Tab-separated table of C-alpha atoms and ligand atoms in Angstrom:
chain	number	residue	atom	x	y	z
U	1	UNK	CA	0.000	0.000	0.000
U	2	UNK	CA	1.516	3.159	-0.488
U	3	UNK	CA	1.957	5.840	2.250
U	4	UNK	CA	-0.706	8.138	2.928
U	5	UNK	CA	1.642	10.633	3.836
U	6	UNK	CA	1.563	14.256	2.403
U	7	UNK	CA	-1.245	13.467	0.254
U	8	UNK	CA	-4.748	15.654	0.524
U	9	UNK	CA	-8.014	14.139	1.085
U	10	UNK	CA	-10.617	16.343	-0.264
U	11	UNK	CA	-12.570	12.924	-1.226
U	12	UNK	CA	-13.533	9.398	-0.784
U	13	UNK	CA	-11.748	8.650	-4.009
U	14	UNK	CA	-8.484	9.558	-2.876
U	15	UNK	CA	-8.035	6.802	-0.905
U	16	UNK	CA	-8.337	2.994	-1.856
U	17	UNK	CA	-10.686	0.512	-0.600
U	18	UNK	CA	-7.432	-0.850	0.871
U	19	UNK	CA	-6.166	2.278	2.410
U	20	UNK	CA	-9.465	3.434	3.358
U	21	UNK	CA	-9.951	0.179	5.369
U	22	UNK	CA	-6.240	1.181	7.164
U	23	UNK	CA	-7.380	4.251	7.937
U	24	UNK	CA	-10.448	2.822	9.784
U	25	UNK	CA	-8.061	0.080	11.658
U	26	UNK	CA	-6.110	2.893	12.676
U	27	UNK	CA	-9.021	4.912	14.029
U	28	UNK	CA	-10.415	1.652	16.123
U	29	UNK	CA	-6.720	1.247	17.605
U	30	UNK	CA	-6.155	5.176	18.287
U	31	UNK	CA	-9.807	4.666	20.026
U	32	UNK	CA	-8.793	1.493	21.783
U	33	UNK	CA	-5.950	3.243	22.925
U	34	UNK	CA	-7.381	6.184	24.331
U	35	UNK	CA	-9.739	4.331	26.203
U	36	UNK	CA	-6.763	2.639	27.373
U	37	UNK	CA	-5.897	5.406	29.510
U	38	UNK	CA	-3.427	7.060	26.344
U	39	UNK	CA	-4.733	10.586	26.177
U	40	UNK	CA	-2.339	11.349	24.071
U	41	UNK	CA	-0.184	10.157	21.347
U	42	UNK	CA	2.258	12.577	19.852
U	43	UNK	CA	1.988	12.108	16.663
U	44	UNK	CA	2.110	15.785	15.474
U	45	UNK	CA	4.443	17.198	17.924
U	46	UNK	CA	5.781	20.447	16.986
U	47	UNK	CA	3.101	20.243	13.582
U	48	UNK	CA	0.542	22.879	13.300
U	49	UNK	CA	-2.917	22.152	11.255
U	50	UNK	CA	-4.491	25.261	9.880
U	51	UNK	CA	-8.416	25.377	10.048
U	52	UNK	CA	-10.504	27.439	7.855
U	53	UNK	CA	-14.035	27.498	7.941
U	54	UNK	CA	-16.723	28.933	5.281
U	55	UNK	CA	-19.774	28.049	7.242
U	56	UNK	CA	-20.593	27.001	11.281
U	57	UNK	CA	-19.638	23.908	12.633
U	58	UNK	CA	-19.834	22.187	16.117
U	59	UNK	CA	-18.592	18.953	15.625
U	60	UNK	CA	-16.493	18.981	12.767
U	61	UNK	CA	-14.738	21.953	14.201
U	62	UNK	CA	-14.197	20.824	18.088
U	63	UNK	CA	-13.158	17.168	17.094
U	64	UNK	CA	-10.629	18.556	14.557
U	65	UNK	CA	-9.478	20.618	17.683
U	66	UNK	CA	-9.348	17.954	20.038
U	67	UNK	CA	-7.988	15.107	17.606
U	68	UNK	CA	-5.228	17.551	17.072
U	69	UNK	CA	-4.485	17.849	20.932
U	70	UNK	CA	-4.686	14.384	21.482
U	71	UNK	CA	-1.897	13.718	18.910
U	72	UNK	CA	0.233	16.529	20.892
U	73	UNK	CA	-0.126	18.861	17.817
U	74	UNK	CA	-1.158	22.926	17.277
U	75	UNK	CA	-4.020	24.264	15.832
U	76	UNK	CA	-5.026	27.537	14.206
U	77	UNK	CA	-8.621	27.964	13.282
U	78	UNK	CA	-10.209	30.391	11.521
U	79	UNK	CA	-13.172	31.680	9.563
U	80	UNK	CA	-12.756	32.262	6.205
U	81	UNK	CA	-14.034	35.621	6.081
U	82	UNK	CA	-11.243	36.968	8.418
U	83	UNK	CA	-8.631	36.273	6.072
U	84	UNK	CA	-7.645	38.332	3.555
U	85	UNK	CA	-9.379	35.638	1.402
U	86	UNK	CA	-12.930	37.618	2.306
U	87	UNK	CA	-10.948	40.933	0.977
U	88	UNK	CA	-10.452	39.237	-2.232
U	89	UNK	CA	-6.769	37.667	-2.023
U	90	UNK	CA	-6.957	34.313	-4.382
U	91	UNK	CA	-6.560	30.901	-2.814
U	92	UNK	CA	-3.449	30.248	-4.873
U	93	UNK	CA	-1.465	32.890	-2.649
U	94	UNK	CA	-3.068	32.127	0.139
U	95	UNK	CA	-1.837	28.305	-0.236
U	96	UNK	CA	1.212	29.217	-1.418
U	97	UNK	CA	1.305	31.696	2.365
U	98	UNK	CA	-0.097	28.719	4.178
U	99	UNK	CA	2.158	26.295	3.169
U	100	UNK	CA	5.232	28.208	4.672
U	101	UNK	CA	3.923	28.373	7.808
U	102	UNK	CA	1.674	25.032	8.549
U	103	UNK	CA	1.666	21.221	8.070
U	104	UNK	CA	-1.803	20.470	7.104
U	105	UNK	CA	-5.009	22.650	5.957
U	106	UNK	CA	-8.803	21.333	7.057
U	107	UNK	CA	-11.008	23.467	5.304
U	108	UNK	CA	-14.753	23.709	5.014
U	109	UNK	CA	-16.328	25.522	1.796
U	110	UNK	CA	-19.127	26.104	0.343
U	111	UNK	CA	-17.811	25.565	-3.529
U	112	UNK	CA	-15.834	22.276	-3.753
U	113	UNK	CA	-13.811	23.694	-6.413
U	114	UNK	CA	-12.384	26.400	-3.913
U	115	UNK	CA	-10.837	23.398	-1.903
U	116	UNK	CA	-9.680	21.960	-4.855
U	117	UNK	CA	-7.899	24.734	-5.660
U	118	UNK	CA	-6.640	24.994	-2.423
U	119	UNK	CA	-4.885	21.492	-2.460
U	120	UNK	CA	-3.644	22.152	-6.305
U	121	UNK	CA	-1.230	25.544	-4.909
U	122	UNK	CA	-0.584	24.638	-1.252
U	123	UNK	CA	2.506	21.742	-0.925
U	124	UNK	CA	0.819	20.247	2.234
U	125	UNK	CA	-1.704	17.948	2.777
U	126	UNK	CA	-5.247	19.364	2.588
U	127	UNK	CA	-8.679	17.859	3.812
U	128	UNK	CA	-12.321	18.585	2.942
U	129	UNK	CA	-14.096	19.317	6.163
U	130	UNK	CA	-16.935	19.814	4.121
U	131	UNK	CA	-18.167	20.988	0.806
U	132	UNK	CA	-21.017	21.118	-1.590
U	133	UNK	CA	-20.013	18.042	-3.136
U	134	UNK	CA	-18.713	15.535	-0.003
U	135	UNK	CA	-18.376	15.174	3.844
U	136	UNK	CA	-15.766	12.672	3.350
U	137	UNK	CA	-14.224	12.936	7.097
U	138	UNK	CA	-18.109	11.987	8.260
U	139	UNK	CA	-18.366	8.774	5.992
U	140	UNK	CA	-14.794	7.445	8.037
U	141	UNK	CA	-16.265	7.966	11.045
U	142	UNK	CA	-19.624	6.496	10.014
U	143	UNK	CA	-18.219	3.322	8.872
U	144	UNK	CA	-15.749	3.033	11.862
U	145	UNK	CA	-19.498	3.406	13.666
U	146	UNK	CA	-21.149	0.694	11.893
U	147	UNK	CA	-18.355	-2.121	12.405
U	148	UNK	CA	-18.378	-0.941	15.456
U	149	UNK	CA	-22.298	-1.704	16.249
U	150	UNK	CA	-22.606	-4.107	13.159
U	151	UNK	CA	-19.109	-6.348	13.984
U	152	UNK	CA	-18.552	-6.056	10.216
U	153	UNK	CA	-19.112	-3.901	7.297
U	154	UNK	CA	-18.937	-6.224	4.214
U	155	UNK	CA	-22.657	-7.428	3.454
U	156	UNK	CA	-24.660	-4.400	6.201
U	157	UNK	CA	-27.005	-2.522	3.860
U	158	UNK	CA	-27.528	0.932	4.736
U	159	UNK	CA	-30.956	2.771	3.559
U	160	UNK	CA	-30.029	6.572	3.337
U	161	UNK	CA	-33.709	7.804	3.363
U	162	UNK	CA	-33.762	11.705	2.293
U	163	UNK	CA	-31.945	14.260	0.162
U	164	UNK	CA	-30.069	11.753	-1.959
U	165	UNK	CA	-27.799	14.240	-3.602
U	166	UNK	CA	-25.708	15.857	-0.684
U	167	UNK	CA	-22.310	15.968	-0.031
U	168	UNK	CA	-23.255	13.633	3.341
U	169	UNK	CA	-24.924	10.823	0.643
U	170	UNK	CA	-22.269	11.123	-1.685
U	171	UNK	CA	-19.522	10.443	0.511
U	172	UNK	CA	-21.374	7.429	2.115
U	173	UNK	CA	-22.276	5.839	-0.911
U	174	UNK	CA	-18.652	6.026	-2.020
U	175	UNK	CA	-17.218	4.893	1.330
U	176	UNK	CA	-19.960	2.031	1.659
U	177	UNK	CA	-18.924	1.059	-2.128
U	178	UNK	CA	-15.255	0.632	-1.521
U	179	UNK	CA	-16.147	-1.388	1.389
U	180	UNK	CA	-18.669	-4.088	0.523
U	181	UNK	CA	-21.554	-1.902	2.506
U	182	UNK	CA	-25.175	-1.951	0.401
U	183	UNK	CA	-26.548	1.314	-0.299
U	184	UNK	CA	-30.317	2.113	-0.710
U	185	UNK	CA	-31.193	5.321	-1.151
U	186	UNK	CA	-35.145	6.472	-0.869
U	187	UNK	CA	-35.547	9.823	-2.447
U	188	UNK	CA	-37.569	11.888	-4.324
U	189	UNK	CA	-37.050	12.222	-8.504
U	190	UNK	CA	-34.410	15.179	-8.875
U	191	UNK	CA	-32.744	14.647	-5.602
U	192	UNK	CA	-30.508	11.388	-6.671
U	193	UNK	CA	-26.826	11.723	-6.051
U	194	UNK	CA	-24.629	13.581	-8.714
U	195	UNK	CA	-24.135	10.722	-11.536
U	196	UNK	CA	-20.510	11.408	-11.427
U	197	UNK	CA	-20.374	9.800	-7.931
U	198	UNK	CA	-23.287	7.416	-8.137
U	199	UNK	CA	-20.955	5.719	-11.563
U	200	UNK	CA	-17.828	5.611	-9.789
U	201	UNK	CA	-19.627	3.847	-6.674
U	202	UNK	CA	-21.018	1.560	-9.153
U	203	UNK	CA	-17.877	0.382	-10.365
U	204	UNK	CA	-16.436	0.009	-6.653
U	205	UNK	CA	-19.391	-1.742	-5.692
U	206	UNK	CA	-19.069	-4.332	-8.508
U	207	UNK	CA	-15.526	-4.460	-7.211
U	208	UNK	CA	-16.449	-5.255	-3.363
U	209	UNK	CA	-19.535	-7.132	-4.331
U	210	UNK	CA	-22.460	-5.022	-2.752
U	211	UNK	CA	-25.280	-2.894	-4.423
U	212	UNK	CA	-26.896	0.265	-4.678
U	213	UNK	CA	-30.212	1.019	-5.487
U	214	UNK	CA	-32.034	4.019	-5.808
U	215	UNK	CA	-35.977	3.454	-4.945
U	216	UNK	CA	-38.843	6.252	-4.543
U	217	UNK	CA	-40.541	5.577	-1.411
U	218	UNK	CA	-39.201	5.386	2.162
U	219	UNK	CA	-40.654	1.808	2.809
U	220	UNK	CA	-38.775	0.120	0.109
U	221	UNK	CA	-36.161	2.073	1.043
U	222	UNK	CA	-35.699	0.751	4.958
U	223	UNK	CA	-37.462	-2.849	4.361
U	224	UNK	CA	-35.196	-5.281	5.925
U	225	UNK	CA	-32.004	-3.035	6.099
U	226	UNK	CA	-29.497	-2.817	8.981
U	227	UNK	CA	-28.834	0.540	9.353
U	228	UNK	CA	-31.321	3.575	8.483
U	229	UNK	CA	-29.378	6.910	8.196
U	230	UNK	CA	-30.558	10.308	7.312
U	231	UNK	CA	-29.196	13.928	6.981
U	232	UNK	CA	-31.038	17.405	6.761
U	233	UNK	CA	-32.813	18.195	3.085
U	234	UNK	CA	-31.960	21.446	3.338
U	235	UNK	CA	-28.057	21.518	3.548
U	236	UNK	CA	-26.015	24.929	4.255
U	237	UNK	CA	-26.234	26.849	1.270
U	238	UNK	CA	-28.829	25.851	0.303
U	239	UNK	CA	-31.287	28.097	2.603
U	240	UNK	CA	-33.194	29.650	-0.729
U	241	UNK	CA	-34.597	26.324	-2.026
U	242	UNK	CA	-35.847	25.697	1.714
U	243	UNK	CA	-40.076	25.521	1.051
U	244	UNK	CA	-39.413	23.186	-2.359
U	245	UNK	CA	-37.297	21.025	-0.538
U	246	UNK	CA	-39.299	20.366	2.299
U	247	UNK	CA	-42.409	19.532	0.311
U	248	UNK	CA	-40.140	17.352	-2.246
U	249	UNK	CA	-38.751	15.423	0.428
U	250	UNK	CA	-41.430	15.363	2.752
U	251	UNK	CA	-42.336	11.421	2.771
U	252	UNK	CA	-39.055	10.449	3.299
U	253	UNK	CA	-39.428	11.673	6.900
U	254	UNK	CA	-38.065	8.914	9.551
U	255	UNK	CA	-40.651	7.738	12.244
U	256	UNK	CA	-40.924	5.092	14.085
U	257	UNK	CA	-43.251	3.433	11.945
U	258	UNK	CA	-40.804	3.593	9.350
U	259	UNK	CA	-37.951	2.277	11.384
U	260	UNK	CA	-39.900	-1.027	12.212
U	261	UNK	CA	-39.824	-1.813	9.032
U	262	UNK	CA	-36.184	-1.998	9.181
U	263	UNK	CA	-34.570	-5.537	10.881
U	264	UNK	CA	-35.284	-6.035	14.657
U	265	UNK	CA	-31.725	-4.989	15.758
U	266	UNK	CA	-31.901	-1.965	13.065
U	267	UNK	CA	-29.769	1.251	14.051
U	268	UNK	CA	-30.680	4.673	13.584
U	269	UNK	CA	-27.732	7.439	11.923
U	270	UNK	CA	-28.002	10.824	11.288
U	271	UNK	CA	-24.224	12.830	10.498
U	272	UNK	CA	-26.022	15.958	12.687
U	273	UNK	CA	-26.757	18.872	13.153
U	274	UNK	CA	-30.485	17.290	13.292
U	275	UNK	CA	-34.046	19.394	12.388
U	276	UNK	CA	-35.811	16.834	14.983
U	277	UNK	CA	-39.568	17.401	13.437
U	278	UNK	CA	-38.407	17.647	9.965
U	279	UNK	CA	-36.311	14.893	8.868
U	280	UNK	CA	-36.411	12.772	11.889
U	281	UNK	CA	-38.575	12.718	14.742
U	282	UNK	CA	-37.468	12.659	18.431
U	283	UNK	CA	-39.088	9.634	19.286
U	284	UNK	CA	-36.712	7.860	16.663
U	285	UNK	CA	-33.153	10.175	17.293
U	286	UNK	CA	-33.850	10.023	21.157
U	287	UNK	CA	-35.056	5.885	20.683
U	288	UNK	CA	-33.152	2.683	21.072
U	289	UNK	CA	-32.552	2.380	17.478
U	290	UNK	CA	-30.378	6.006	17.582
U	291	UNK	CA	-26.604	5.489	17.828
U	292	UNK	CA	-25.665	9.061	16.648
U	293	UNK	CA	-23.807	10.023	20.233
U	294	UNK	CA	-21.655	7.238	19.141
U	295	UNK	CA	-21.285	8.337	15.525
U	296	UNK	CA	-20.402	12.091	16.615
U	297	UNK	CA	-18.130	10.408	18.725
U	298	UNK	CA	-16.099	8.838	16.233
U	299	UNK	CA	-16.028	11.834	14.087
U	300	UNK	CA	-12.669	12.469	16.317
U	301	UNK	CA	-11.280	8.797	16.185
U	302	UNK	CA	-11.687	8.857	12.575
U	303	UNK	CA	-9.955	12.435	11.863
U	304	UNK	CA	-6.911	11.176	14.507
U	305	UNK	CA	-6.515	8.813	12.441
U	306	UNK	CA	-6.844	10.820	9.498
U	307	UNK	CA	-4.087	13.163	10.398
U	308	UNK	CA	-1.696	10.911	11.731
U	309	UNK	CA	-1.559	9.088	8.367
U	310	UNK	CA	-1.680	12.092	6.423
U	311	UNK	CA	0.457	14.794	7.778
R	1	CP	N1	-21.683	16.398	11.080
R	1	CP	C1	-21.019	17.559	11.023
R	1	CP	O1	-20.124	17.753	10.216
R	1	CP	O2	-21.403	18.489	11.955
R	1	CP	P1	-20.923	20.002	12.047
R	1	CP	O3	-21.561	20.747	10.916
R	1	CP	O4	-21.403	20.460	13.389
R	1	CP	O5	-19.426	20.041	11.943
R	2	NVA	N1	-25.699	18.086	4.491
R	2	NVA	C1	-25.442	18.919	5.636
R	2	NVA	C2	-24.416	18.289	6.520
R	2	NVA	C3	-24.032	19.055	7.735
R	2	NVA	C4	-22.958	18.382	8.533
R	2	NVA	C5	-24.998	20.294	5.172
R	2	NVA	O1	-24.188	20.382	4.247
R	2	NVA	O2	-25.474	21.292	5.723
């Protein structure tokens, strides 16, 4: 396998199903070993990890923070704005700054080609905290989740019931591809994931031997399935659509009605932050199906182990 180091991870795609299952090893035995009593392993000692954030975030942010403490590192975080980036100063010079001065960029942005960009001028590893396009740090966390509550990942099929073309579904269809996880999705006509993605996870799936399917109504969606997960269907950014997405995606809310028809020992995921009432109600996020304390959880297992293999 070849070394993760220096290399950016603005997507699922950058890493192998191979590398992407080392990455999740490493994140179950940097969790194992913090449990252990190891509060810190340091990793990044005298390494500082620039953060730069386009839009709010409360986990994302504060597990970044904290993975980066608990591998003895510095961080610097920042909102975009504040930079001379929200003055007008490109992203090529401010990579080509950034780079002198830190080891590693996390950046969440609203366009995915701005982080793209980012990556192509700055000489140090960068990583998609978020973007229009994929939440890729979320889907490592979320599968380290599901072996976690599943015991396995090859074989689990996972309904995503909701907006079916966000940057949470995309990178959770990829991630599920490369690792042998079934996908269903249940969504409304116009909200499928971005056919780029949904073809490439096609091909990985044929590679790992699981499925996706793409069905209309939330029932067929959930029938039978291990793990039901759902995000919000109105995503940041996309605040003016609000009153047609709501209506569009309306049916596809989960209740516990729905999540019966799941498999007895079915688990509830949402990536957070939740609208409880809108795509998920509390008696199904607060019920014994919902392991999404868990899944936040391992948003910071996932990115330790994220950064120690990449910077
Ligand atoms: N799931 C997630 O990324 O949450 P935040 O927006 O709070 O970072
Ligand atoms: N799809 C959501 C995820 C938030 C973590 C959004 O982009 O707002």
């Amino acid at each position: 396998m070849r070394s993760l180091k220096g290399r950016d991870f603005l997507s699922i795609v950058d890493l192998t199903s191979e590398e992407l299952t080392f990455t999740l090893n490493t994140a179950y035995n940097l969790k194992q070993r913090f449990y252990g009593g190891e509060r810190i392993i340091p990793v990044l000692k005298g390494k500082t990890i620039m953060m730069i954030f386009q839009k709010p975030s409360t986990r994302t942010r504060i597990s970044f923070e904290q993975a980066i403490v608990q591998l003895g590192g510095h961080s610097i975080t920042v909102n975009w704005q504040e930079l001379q980036l929200g003055r007008g100063e490109t992203i090529a010079d401010t990579a080509r700054v950034l780079e002198r001065y830190v080891d590693g960029i996390v950046a969440r942005v609203y366009k995915h080609s701005d982080l793209e960009e980012l990556a192509r001028y700055a000489n140090i590893p960068v990583i998609n905290a978020l973007s229009d396009r994929e939440h890729p740090c979320q889907a490592v966390g979320d599968m380290l989740t599901i072996y976690e509550k599943k015991g396995r990942l090859k074989g689990v099929t996972v309904a995503y019931v909701g907006d079916g073309g966000n940057n949470v579904a995309h990178s959770l269809i990829l991630a599920a591809s490369k690792l042998g996880v079934n996908v269903r999705i249940g969504t409304a006509e116009g909200y499928d994931p971005n056919p780029e993605i949904l073809k490439i996870a096609e091909e990985e799936a044929s590679r790992s031997g699981s499925s996706i399917e793409i069905v209309r109504t939330p029932d067929e969606a959930v029938r039978g399935v291990d793990v039901v997960y759902t995000d919000v269907w109105v995503s940041m950014g996309q605040e003016a659509e609000r009153e047609k997405r709501i209506r569009d995606l309306s049916k596809f809310r989960v209740t516990p009605e729905l999540m019966k028809l799941a498999k007895k020992d079915a688990i509830f995921m949402h990536c957070l932050p939740a609208l409880r009432g809108m795509e998920v109600v509390d008696e199904v996020i607060d019920g014994v199906w919902s392991v999404v304390w868990d899944q936040a959880e391992n948003r910071l297992h996932a990115q330790k182990a994220l950064l120690a293999l990449l910077i």
